[in-house]
Amino acid sequence: MLALGTGFFDADGAPTLDNLLALGDPVVLTTFGNSIALSALTAVLGALLGAVVSYALLGARPEGALRSVVDAASGVLAQFGGVPLAFAFIATMGLNGLVTVFLKTTLGLDPYADGIWFYEMPGLILPYLYFQVPLMVIVFLPALEALRPQWVEANATLGGTRLAYWRHIGLPVLAPSFIGSLLLLFANAFSAYATAAAIISQGSQIVPLQIRAALTSETVLGRANLAGALALGMIVVMVVVMSAYSLLERRASRWQR
Amino acid sequence: MSGAPKTSAAVRPTRARAARPVTAVPSRATRAVILAVVGVLFAIPLLALVEFTLRGGLQGGYTLDHWIAVFSGGLDRSYKPLWDGLGNSLVLAIVTVLLMLVLLVPTMILVRLRFPRLHRPLEFLCLLPVTIPAIVLVVGLAPVYSVIARMFGSGTWTLAFAYGILALPYAYRAIQSNLVAVDVATLSEAARSLGAGWPTVLATVILPNLRRGLLAAAFISIAVVLGEFTIASLLSRTNLQTAIVLVSKQDPYTAYIVILLSLVFAFLLLFAIGRIGGRTRRSVS
């Protein structure tokens, strides 16, 4: 396994600057822009929605049926996701999807009147949210549950209201975990490949798809290392995000002992 | 809890709060509304999947034919990729779990007992794959696999090496949480002082105590392997997920049925993990 680990670093080895220059290519830059925008958008929406769901689950018995089901379902959607999710959304929002047909026949609305955006970038937003929200529940719920009952009691004894509790205690304590989870969601969306690959079969609007194109392309000969350069670019983004995450995690763990 | 009446008088007094005097927990109604709305939103795509498998194709209407075809063995040779993929994925799951048991578990026990100073590096190493996107891993693995193909042949099972890395963080966490909950050091010292050799200690004392963690790690590894698409597709191997994508292009109904079944299977796996983990927690506390 170690050999594989080092092999991965060798892949970008002998870094001639040519490959790195490819990262400055306007097309590549646009793709990175797309990827980052998509990841950021779904991370923020996913984090907010996920936080609301986690809040709703707060106080449910950890051994209870509700929690067991939600935990397992979140795990499936967040980790098993990928291809099945893509197909679920094709069945939902594809041209003959359940929701598309419903909108058309029942409400007389055509969501694709201005072109079929589902198989392009915007179409990825909903499927991505579908695995972002469960991930948020998985990573954020423990933080939420680590809020001590004593703090609520202290707040109550001092005459604080519910609002005061959340404003002065809950939210400040949770802020680092929330932002940390947000970063994790960003990283998750940024590195997701399967869903996008199954929905978008042509074109390379986001970085992972561009790596696919670079790896499998039969026409762009002589740029075999472009995939390596793109991968390097992705790693740079990931390293930045994940080091910020570990910093925040350390800050957050202060309250989770 | 003498503060209870005071707060419930200060805020709106409700029956839910009477049971839990001072709390930040949402009321029953709030919880129900949030979970219902989100639950429905999340159910729609899954229902759409089910609805699609029941569609009658060009004739329209609904029919159970596709399900019957799948379960009555009506799948002919053109569905071979699906069976290949399923077979490959199962083999991969087994090899990955074996790799994990043979490599990861002894390492973790050894580090725990003899080299506690290596704990941090090991943890870092094991959690590292979380931060490396699978798609990036593929770029690095492509040249590595040309070497592996020369050594072991290009059988699909070799992907298990890569899957071992993918599953590493999850397996590590599952085992680690079990390992810290059990006092391995005392147990093994007790066994040793009673004259047991290391193999006996490992087989009869440590591993039985770790069985919940091991089971959870094995299940999560299986879930990861069965759901993996990126690496298999880009290294041109066939596994369950790539087969589904392939078959969906000739017969979406069957592909969707397989997807539904795989989702249900993954759900059951994770549900079982949750149950196992829950029991561990209870027995510790």
Coordinates of C-alpha atoms in Angstrom, one line a residue:
Chain A
M1 CA 0.0 0.0 0.0
L2 CA 2.9 2.3 0.8
A3 CA 4.3 1.7 -2.7
L4 CA 1.0 2.8 -4.2
G5 CA 1.1 5.9 -2.0
T6 CA 4.5 6.9 -3.3
G7 CA 3.6 5.9 -6.8
F8 CA 0.9 8.5 -6.6
F9 CA 3.5 11.2 -6.0
D10 CA 5.6 9.9 -8.8
A11 CA 2.8 10.6 -11.2
D12 CA 3.5 14.3 -11.1
G13 CA 7.2 13.5 -10.9
A14 CA 9.8 15.1 -13.2
P15 CA 7.8 18.2 -13.2
T16 CA 8.7 20.1 -16.3
L17 CA 7.2 23.4 -16.2
D18 CA 5.3 22.7 -19.5
N19 CA 2.7 20.7 -17.8
L20 CA 2.2 23.3 -15.1
L21 CA 1.8 25.9 -17.8
A22 CA -1.2 24.0 -19.0
L23 CA -2.9 25.0 -15.8
G24 CA -2.8 28.6 -17.0
D25 CA -4.7 27.7 -20.1
P26 CA -8.0 29.7 -20.2
V27 CA -10.1 26.6 -20.7
V28 CA -8.5 24.9 -17.7
L29 CA -8.9 28.1 -15.7
T30 CA -12.6 28.2 -16.6
T31 CA -13.0 24.6 -15.6
F32 CA -11.4 25.2 -12.2
G33 CA -13.6 28.3 -11.8
N34 CA -16.7 26.1 -12.6
S35 CA -15.6 23.4 -10.2
I36 CA -15.0 25.8 -7.4
A37 CA -18.2 27.7 -8.0
L38 CA -20.3 24.5 -8.1
S39 CA -18.5 23.1 -5.0
A40 CA -18.9 26.4 -3.1
L41 CA -22.6 26.8 -4.0
T42 CA -23.5 23.2 -3.1
A43 CA -21.4 23.3 0.0
V44 CA -23.1 26.4 1.4
L45 CA -26.6 25.2 0.5
G46 CA -25.9 21.7 1.7
A47 CA -24.4 23.0 5.0
L48 CA -27.4 25.2 5.8
L49 CA -29.9 22.5 4.9
G50 CA -27.9 19.8 6.7
A51 CA -27.5 21.9 9.8
V52 CA -31.3 22.4 9.9
V53 CA -31.8 18.6 9.6
S54 CA -29.2 18.0 12.3
Y55 CA -31.0 20.4 14.5
A56 CA -34.2 18.6 14.0
L57 CA -32.5 15.3 14.9
L58 CA -31.1 16.8 18.1
G59 CA -32.6 15.1 21.1
A60 CA -33.8 12.0 19.2
R61 CA -32.6 9.0 21.1
P62 CA -29.2 7.9 19.6
E63 CA -30.3 4.3 19.8
G64 CA -33.8 4.9 18.5
A65 CA -35.2 3.8 15.2
L66 CA -35.3 7.4 13.8
R67 CA -31.6 7.9 14.3
S68 CA -30.6 4.5 13.1
V69 CA -32.6 5.0 9.8
V70 CA -31.3 8.5 9.3
D71 CA -27.7 7.6 10.0
A72 CA -27.8 4.6 7.6
A73 CA -29.6 6.6 4.9
S74 CA -27.2 9.5 5.2
G75 CA -24.3 7.1 4.9
V76 CA -25.7 5.5 1.8
L77 CA -26.4 8.8 0.1
A78 CA -23.2 10.4 1.1
Q79 CA -20.8 7.6 0.5
F80 CA -22.5 5.0 -1.7
G81 CA -24.0 7.7 -3.9
G82 CA -22.3 8.4 -7.1
V83 CA -23.7 6.5 -10.0
P84 CA -27.0 5.5 -8.4
L85 CA -27.7 9.1 -7.5
A86 CA -27.0 10.2 -11.0
F87 CA -29.6 7.8 -12.3
A88 CA -32.1 8.7 -9.7
F89 CA -31.9 12.2 -10.9
I90 CA -32.1 11.3 -14.5
A91 CA -35.3 9.4 -13.6
T92 CA -36.5 12.5 -11.8
M93 CA -35.4 15.5 -13.9
G94 CA -34.3 14.0 -17.1
L95 CA -36.4 14.7 -20.2
N96 CA -38.9 12.0 -19.3
G97 CA -38.3 12.2 -15.6
L98 CA -41.1 12.0 -13.0
V99 CA -40.9 15.7 -12.0
T100 CA -40.3 17.0 -15.5
V101 CA -43.3 15.1 -16.8
F102 CA -45.4 16.2 -13.9
L103 CA -44.5 19.8 -14.4
K104 CA -45.3 19.6 -18.0
T105 CA -48.6 17.8 -18.0
T106 CA -50.1 18.9 -14.8
L107 CA -48.8 22.4 -14.3
G108 CA -48.1 23.2 -18.0
L109 CA -44.6 24.4 -17.1
D110 CA -41.6 23.3 -19.2
P111 CA -38.5 23.5 -17.1
Y112 CA -36.4 23.0 -20.2
A113 CA -38.0 25.6 -22.4
D114 CA -34.8 27.5 -22.6
G115 CA -32.7 24.5 -23.3
I116 CA -31.9 21.3 -21.5
W117 CA -29.7 22.5 -18.7
F118 CA -30.0 19.2 -16.8
Y119 CA -27.1 17.5 -18.6
E120 CA -24.9 20.5 -18.2
M121 CA -23.4 22.3 -15.2
P122 CA -26.6 23.6 -13.5
G123 CA -28.0 20.2 -13.6
L124 CA -25.4 19.0 -11.3
I125 CA -26.5 21.3 -8.4
L126 CA -29.4 19.3 -7.2
P127 CA -27.8 15.9 -7.5
Y128 CA -24.8 17.3 -5.6
L129 CA -27.0 18.6 -2.9
Y130 CA -28.4 15.2 -2.6
F131 CA -25.2 13.8 -1.3
Q132 CA -24.0 17.1 0.4
V133 CA -26.9 17.4 2.8
P134 CA -26.5 13.8 4.2
L135 CA -22.7 14.3 4.6
M136 CA -23.4 17.5 6.5
V137 CA -25.7 15.6 8.8
I138 CA -23.0 13.0 9.4
V139 CA -20.3 15.4 10.2
F140 CA -22.3 18.2 11.9
L141 CA -24.6 16.2 14.2
P142 CA -21.8 15.0 16.5
A143 CA -20.8 18.7 17.0
L144 CA -24.3 19.6 17.7
E145 CA -24.7 16.8 20.2
A146 CA -21.6 17.8 22.0
L147 CA -23.3 21.0 23.2
R148 CA -23.6 20.4 26.9
P149 CA -26.9 20.4 28.7
Q150 CA -25.2 22.3 31.5
W151 CA -24.8 25.3 29.2
V152 CA -28.5 25.3 28.5
E153 CA -29.2 25.1 32.2
A154 CA -26.7 27.8 33.0
N155 CA -28.4 30.0 30.4
A156 CA -31.8 29.2 31.9
T157 CA -30.7 29.9 35.4
L158 CA -29.4 33.3 34.4
G159 CA -32.8 34.0 32.9
G160 CA -31.7 33.7 29.3
T161 CA -34.3 32.8 26.6
R162 CA -33.9 30.2 23.9
L163 CA -32.9 32.9 21.5
A164 CA -30.2 34.2 23.9
Y165 CA -28.9 30.7 24.3
W166 CA -28.4 30.2 20.6
R167 CA -27.1 33.7 20.0
H168 CA -24.5 33.8 22.8
I169 CA -23.7 30.2 23.4
G170 CA -24.8 27.8 20.7
L171 CA -23.8 29.6 17.6
P172 CA -20.4 30.8 18.7
V173 CA -19.5 27.4 20.0
L174 CA -20.7 25.7 16.8
A175 CA -19.2 28.3 14.4
P176 CA -15.9 26.5 13.9
S177 CA -17.5 23.1 13.4
F178 CA -20.0 24.6 11.0
I179 CA -17.3 26.3 8.9
G180 CA -15.2 23.1 9.2
S181 CA -18.0 21.0 7.9
L182 CA -18.6 23.5 5.2
L183 CA -15.0 23.1 4.0
L184 CA -15.4 19.3 4.1
L185 CA -18.5 19.6 2.0
F186 CA -16.6 21.8 -0.4
A187 CA -13.8 19.3 -0.7
N188 CA -16.3 16.5 -1.1
A189 CA -18.1 18.3 -4.0
F190 CA -14.8 19.3 -5.5
S191 CA -13.5 15.8 -5.7
A192 CA -16.8 14.1 -6.7
Y193 CA -16.6 12.4 -10.1
A194 CA -19.0 9.5 -10.5
T195 CA -22.3 11.5 -10.4
A196 CA -21.0 14.1 -12.9
A197 CA -19.5 11.4 -15.1
A198 CA -22.8 9.5 -15.2
I199 CA -24.9 12.6 -15.9
I200 CA -22.6 14.5 -18.3
S201 CA -21.3 12.1 -20.9
Q202 CA -19.8 14.8 -23.2
G203 CA -17.9 17.9 -22.5
S204 CA -15.7 18.7 -19.5
Q205 CA -17.3 21.4 -17.5
I206 CA -15.6 20.6 -14.2
V207 CA -12.1 19.5 -13.4
P208 CA -12.7 15.8 -12.7
L209 CA -14.4 15.5 -16.1
Q210 CA -11.5 17.3 -17.7
I211 CA -9.1 14.8 -16.1
R212 CA -11.3 12.0 -17.6
A213 CA -11.0 13.7 -21.0
A214 CA -7.2 14.1 -20.6
L215 CA -6.8 10.4 -19.5
T216 CA -9.1 8.8 -22.1
S217 CA -8.6 11.2 -25.0
E218 CA -7.5 9.7 -28.2
T219 CA -7.1 13.0 -30.0
V220 CA -5.0 15.3 -27.8
L221 CA -1.8 13.3 -28.2
G222 CA 1.3 14.6 -26.6
R223 CA -0.5 16.1 -23.7
A224 CA -0.6 12.9 -21.7
N225 CA 0.7 14.7 -18.6
L226 CA -2.1 17.2 -18.7
A227 CA -4.0 14.8 -16.4
G228 CA -1.1 15.0 -13.9
A229 CA -1.0 18.7 -14.0
L230 CA -4.8 18.9 -13.5
A231 CA -4.5 16.5 -10.6
L232 CA -1.8 18.6 -9.1
G233 CA -4.0 21.6 -9.4
M234 CA -6.8 19.7 -7.6
I235 CA -4.4 18.7 -4.9
V236 CA -3.3 22.3 -4.3
V237 CA -7.0 23.3 -3.8
M238 CA -7.6 20.3 -1.6
V239 CA -4.5 21.0 0.5
V240 CA -5.6 24.5 1.1
V241 CA -9.1 23.5 2.0
M242 CA -8.1 20.6 4.2
S243 CA -5.5 22.5 6.2
A244 CA -8.0 25.2 6.9
Y245 CA -10.3 22.3 8.0
S246 CA -7.8 20.8 10.4
L247 CA -7.1 24.2 11.9
L248 CA -10.8 24.8 12.5
E249 CA -11.2 21.2 13.7
R250 CA -8.6 21.8 16.4
R251 CA -10.4 25.0 17.4
A252 CA -13.8 23.2 17.5
S253 CA -12.5 20.2 19.5
R254 CA -11.9 22.5 22.4
W255 CA -15.5 22.1 23.3
Q256 CA -15.9 18.5 22.4
R257 CA -13.9 16.8 25.2
Chain B
M1 CA -34.1 20.9 37.9
S2 CA -35.8 23.7 39.9
G3 CA -35.2 26.1 37.0
A4 CA -37.6 24.2 34.9
P5 CA -40.9 25.8 35.8
K6 CA -39.4 29.2 35.6
T7 CA -38.1 28.8 32.0
S8 CA -41.2 27.2 30.7
A9 CA -43.1 30.1 32.1
A10 CA -40.8 32.6 30.6
V11 CA -40.9 31.1 27.2
R12 CA -44.0 29.5 25.7
P13 CA -45.1 26.7 27.9
T14 CA -45.7 23.6 25.9
R15 CA -46.3 20.0 26.8
A16 CA -43.1 18.8 25.1
R17 CA -41.1 21.1 27.3
A18 CA -42.6 19.7 30.4
A19 CA -40.8 16.4 29.8
R20 CA -37.5 18.1 29.0
P21 CA -37.4 21.1 31.3
V22 CA -34.6 23.3 30.0
T23 CA -33.3 22.4 26.7
A24 CA -32.2 23.5 23.3
V25 CA -33.9 20.5 21.7
P26 CA -36.5 21.4 19.0
S27 CA -40.1 20.7 19.9
R28 CA -41.8 17.6 18.6
A29 CA -43.7 19.6 16.0
T30 CA -40.6 21.5 14.7
R31 CA -38.7 18.3 14.3
A32 CA -41.6 16.5 12.6
V33 CA -42.1 19.4 10.1
I34 CA -38.4 19.7 9.2
L35 CA -37.9 16.0 8.8
A36 CA -41.1 15.6 6.9
V37 CA -40.2 18.3 4.4
V38 CA -36.6 17.1 3.9
G39 CA -37.7 13.5 3.9
V40 CA -40.2 14.1 1.1
L41 CA -37.7 16.1 -0.9
F42 CA -35.2 13.3 -0.6
A43 CA -37.7 10.6 -1.3
I44 CA -38.7 12.1 -4.7
P45 CA -35.6 10.9 -6.7
L46 CA -35.9 7.5 -5.2
L47 CA -39.6 7.3 -6.0
A48 CA -38.8 8.4 -9.5
L49 CA -36.4 5.5 -9.7
V50 CA -39.1 3.1 -8.6
E51 CA -41.6 4.7 -10.9
F52 CA -39.2 4.4 -13.8
T53 CA -38.7 0.6 -13.3
L54 CA -42.5 0.2 -13.4
R55 CA -43.0 2.1 -16.7
G56 CA -44.3 0.1 -19.6
G57 CA -41.9 1.5 -22.1
L58 CA -43.3 2.8 -25.4
Q59 CA -46.8 1.3 -24.8
G60 CA -47.0 3.4 -21.7
G61 CA -48.9 2.4 -18.5
Y62 CA -47.3 0.5 -15.6
T63 CA -46.1 -3.0 -15.5
L64 CA -44.1 -5.3 -13.3
D65 CA -42.5 -7.0 -16.3
H66 CA -39.0 -5.5 -15.8
W67 CA -38.9 -6.8 -12.2
I68 CA -40.2 -10.2 -13.2
A69 CA -37.6 -10.4 -15.9
V70 CA -34.8 -9.7 -13.5
F71 CA -35.9 -12.2 -10.9
S72 CA -37.0 -15.0 -13.2
G73 CA -33.6 -15.2 -14.7
G74 CA -34.9 -13.7 -18.0
L75 CA -31.6 -11.9 -18.5
D76 CA -29.8 -13.3 -21.5
R77 CA -26.2 -13.0 -22.7
S78 CA -26.5 -9.3 -23.4
Y79 CA -26.6 -8.7 -19.7
K80 CA -23.3 -10.5 -19.2
P81 CA -21.5 -7.3 -18.1
L82 CA -23.9 -6.9 -15.2
W83 CA -23.1 -10.4 -13.9
D84 CA -19.4 -9.9 -14.6
G85 CA -19.5 -6.6 -12.7
L86 CA -21.4 -8.0 -9.8
G87 CA -19.0 -11.0 -9.6
N88 CA -16.0 -8.7 -9.8
S89 CA -17.3 -6.4 -7.2
L90 CA -17.9 -9.2 -4.8
V91 CA -14.4 -10.6 -5.4
L92 CA -13.0 -7.1 -4.9
A93 CA -15.0 -6.7 -1.7
I94 CA -13.6 -10.0 -0.3
V95 CA -10.0 -9.3 -1.3
T96 CA -10.2 -5.7 0.1
V97 CA -11.5 -7.0 3.4
L98 CA -8.8 -9.7 3.5
L99 CA -6.1 -7.1 2.7
M100 CA -7.5 -4.9 5.5
L101 CA -7.6 -7.8 8.0
V102 CA -4.1 -9.0 7.1
L103 CA -2.3 -5.6 6.9
L104 CA -4.2 -3.0 8.8
V105 CA -5.4 -4.9 11.8
P106 CA -2.0 -6.3 13.0
T107 CA -0.4 -2.9 12.3
M108 CA -2.9 -1.1 14.4
I109 CA -2.6 -3.6 17.3
L110 CA 1.1 -3.5 17.1
V111 CA 1.2 0.3 17.2
R112 CA -1.2 0.3 20.0
L113 CA 0.7 -2.1 22.1
R114 CA 4.4 -1.7 21.3
F115 CA 4.9 1.6 19.4
P116 CA 2.5 4.1 20.8
R117 CA 4.7 6.9 19.4
L118 CA 3.8 5.8 15.9
H119 CA 0.1 6.4 16.6
R120 CA 0.1 9.9 15.1
P121 CA 1.9 9.1 11.9
L122 CA -0.3 6.0 11.4
E123 CA -3.4 8.0 11.9
F124 CA -2.2 10.7 9.5
L125 CA -1.4 8.0 6.9
C126 CA -4.7 6.2 7.3
L127 CA -6.8 9.4 7.1
L128 CA -4.8 10.9 4.2
P129 CA -6.9 9.2 1.5
V130 CA -9.9 11.2 2.6
T131 CA -8.2 14.3 1.3
I132 CA -7.1 12.9 -2.0
P133 CA -9.9 12.8 -4.6
A134 CA -10.4 9.4 -6.2
I135 CA -10.0 11.0 -9.6
V136 CA -6.6 12.3 -8.6
L137 CA -5.7 8.9 -7.2
V138 CA -6.4 7.4 -10.6
V139 CA -3.9 9.7 -12.3
G140 CA -1.3 8.5 -9.9
L141 CA -2.4 4.9 -10.1
A142 CA -2.4 4.6 -13.8
P143 CA 1.4 4.2 -14.1
V144 CA 1.4 2.1 -11.0
Y145 CA -1.1 -0.3 -12.5
S146 CA 1.0 -0.8 -15.6
V147 CA 3.6 -2.3 -13.2
I148 CA 1.0 -4.3 -11.2
A149 CA -0.4 -5.6 -14.5
R150 CA 3.0 -7.0 -15.3
M151 CA 3.4 -8.6 -11.9
F152 CA 0.0 -10.0 -11.2
G153 CA -1.7 -9.8 -14.6
S154 CA -4.5 -7.4 -15.3
G155 CA -7.3 -9.2 -13.4
T156 CA -9.9 -7.1 -11.9
W157 CA -9.1 -8.3 -8.4
T158 CA -5.9 -6.2 -8.5
L159 CA -8.1 -3.1 -8.1
A160 CA -8.4 -4.3 -4.5
F161 CA -5.1 -2.6 -3.8
A162 CA -6.6 0.7 -4.8
Y163 CA -9.8 0.0 -3.0
G164 CA -7.8 -0.9 0.1
I165 CA -6.5 2.7 0.1
L166 CA -10.0 4.1 -0.5
A167 CA -11.5 2.1 2.4
L168 CA -8.5 2.8 4.7
P169 CA -9.9 5.8 6.5
Y170 CA -13.3 4.3 7.2
A171 CA -11.8 1.0 8.3
Y172 CA -9.2 2.7 10.4
R173 CA -11.9 4.8 12.2
A174 CA -14.1 1.8 12.9
I175 CA -11.3 -0.3 14.3
Q176 CA -9.7 2.6 16.2
S177 CA -12.8 3.5 18.0
N178 CA -13.1 -0.1 19.1
L179 CA -9.4 -0.3 20.0
V180 CA -9.5 2.6 22.4
A181 CA -12.7 1.4 24.0
V182 CA -11.0 -1.9 24.9
D183 CA -8.1 -1.9 27.3
V184 CA -5.8 -3.9 25.0
A185 CA -2.7 -3.4 27.0
T186 CA -4.0 -4.8 30.2
L187 CA -5.8 -7.6 28.5
S188 CA -2.7 -8.7 26.6
E189 CA -0.4 -8.3 29.7
A190 CA -2.9 -10.4 31.7
A191 CA -2.8 -13.1 29.1
R192 CA 0.9 -13.0 28.7
S193 CA 1.4 -13.3 32.5
L194 CA -0.7 -16.4 32.4
G195 CA 1.7 -17.9 30.0
A196 CA 0.0 -17.3 26.6
G197 CA 2.2 -16.7 23.6
W198 CA 1.6 -13.8 21.2
P199 CA -0.4 -15.8 18.7
T200 CA -2.7 -17.0 21.4
V201 CA -3.1 -13.5 22.8
L202 CA -4.0 -12.2 19.4
A203 CA -6.3 -15.0 18.4
T204 CA -8.1 -15.6 21.7
V205 CA -7.9 -12.3 23.6
I206 CA -7.5 -9.3 21.3
L207 CA -9.4 -10.2 18.2
P208 CA -12.6 -11.4 19.9
N209 CA -12.7 -8.1 21.8
L210 CA -12.3 -6.3 18.5
R211 CA -15.0 -8.2 16.6
R212 CA -17.5 -5.3 16.5
G213 CA -14.9 -2.9 15.2
L214 CA -13.7 -5.5 12.7
L215 CA -17.2 -6.3 11.5
A216 CA -18.1 -2.6 11.1
A217 CA -14.8 -2.0 9.2
A218 CA -15.5 -5.0 7.0
F219 CA -19.1 -3.8 6.3
I220 CA -18.0 -0.2 5.5
S221 CA -15.2 -1.5 3.2
I222 CA -17.8 -3.6 1.4
A223 CA -20.0 -0.6 1.0
V224 CA -17.2 1.5 -0.3
V225 CA -16.0 -1.2 -2.8
L226 CA -19.5 -2.0 -4.1
G227 CA -20.2 1.7 -4.7
E228 CA -16.9 2.5 -6.3
F229 CA -17.0 3.8 -9.9
T230 CA -14.3 6.3 -10.5
I231 CA -11.2 4.1 -10.4
A232 CA -12.7 1.1 -12.1
S233 CA -14.1 3.2 -14.9
L234 CA -10.9 5.1 -15.6
L235 CA -8.7 2.1 -15.4
S236 CA -11.1 0.3 -17.7
R237 CA -12.1 -2.5 -15.4
T238 CA -15.6 -3.8 -15.0
N239 CA -17.3 -3.6 -11.6
L240 CA -20.8 -3.3 -10.5
Q241 CA -21.1 0.4 -11.0
T242 CA -19.4 0.6 -14.4
A243 CA -21.6 -2.4 -15.5
I244 CA -24.7 -0.5 -14.4
V245 CA -23.7 2.5 -16.5
L246 CA -23.0 0.2 -19.5
V247 CA -26.2 -1.7 -19.2
S248 CA -28.3 1.4 -18.6
K249 CA -27.4 2.4 -22.2
Q250 CA -29.1 -0.7 -23.6
D251 CA -31.8 -1.4 -21.0
P252 CA -32.3 1.4 -18.5
Y253 CA -35.0 -0.6 -16.7
T254 CA -32.8 -3.4 -15.6
A255 CA -30.0 -1.0 -14.7
Y256 CA -32.4 1.0 -12.5
I257 CA -33.7 -2.1 -10.8
V258 CA -30.1 -3.2 -10.0
I259 CA -29.4 0.3 -8.7
L260 CA -32.4 0.2 -6.4
L261 CA -31.4 -3.2 -5.1
S262 CA -27.8 -2.0 -4.6
L263 CA -29.0 1.0 -2.7
V264 CA -31.2 -1.1 -0.5
F265 CA -28.3 -3.5 0.1
A266 CA -26.0 -0.6 1.1
F267 CA -28.6 0.8 3.4
L268 CA -29.0 -2.6 5.2
L269 CA -25.2 -2.8 5.5
L270 CA -24.9 0.6 7.1
F271 CA -27.9 0.0 9.2
A272 CA -26.2 -3.1 10.6
I273 CA -23.1 -1.1 11.2
G274 CA -25.1 1.5 13.2
R275 CA -26.7 -1.3 15.2
I276 CA -23.3 -2.9 15.9
G277 CA -21.7 0.4 16.8
G278 CA -24.7 1.3 19.0
R279 CA -24.3 -1.9 21.0
T280 CA -20.5 -1.3 21.4
R281 CA -21.2 2.2 22.8
R282 CA -23.8 0.8 25.2
S283 CA -21.6 -2.0 26.5
V284 CA -18.7 0.5 27.2
S285 CA -20.8 3.0 29.1

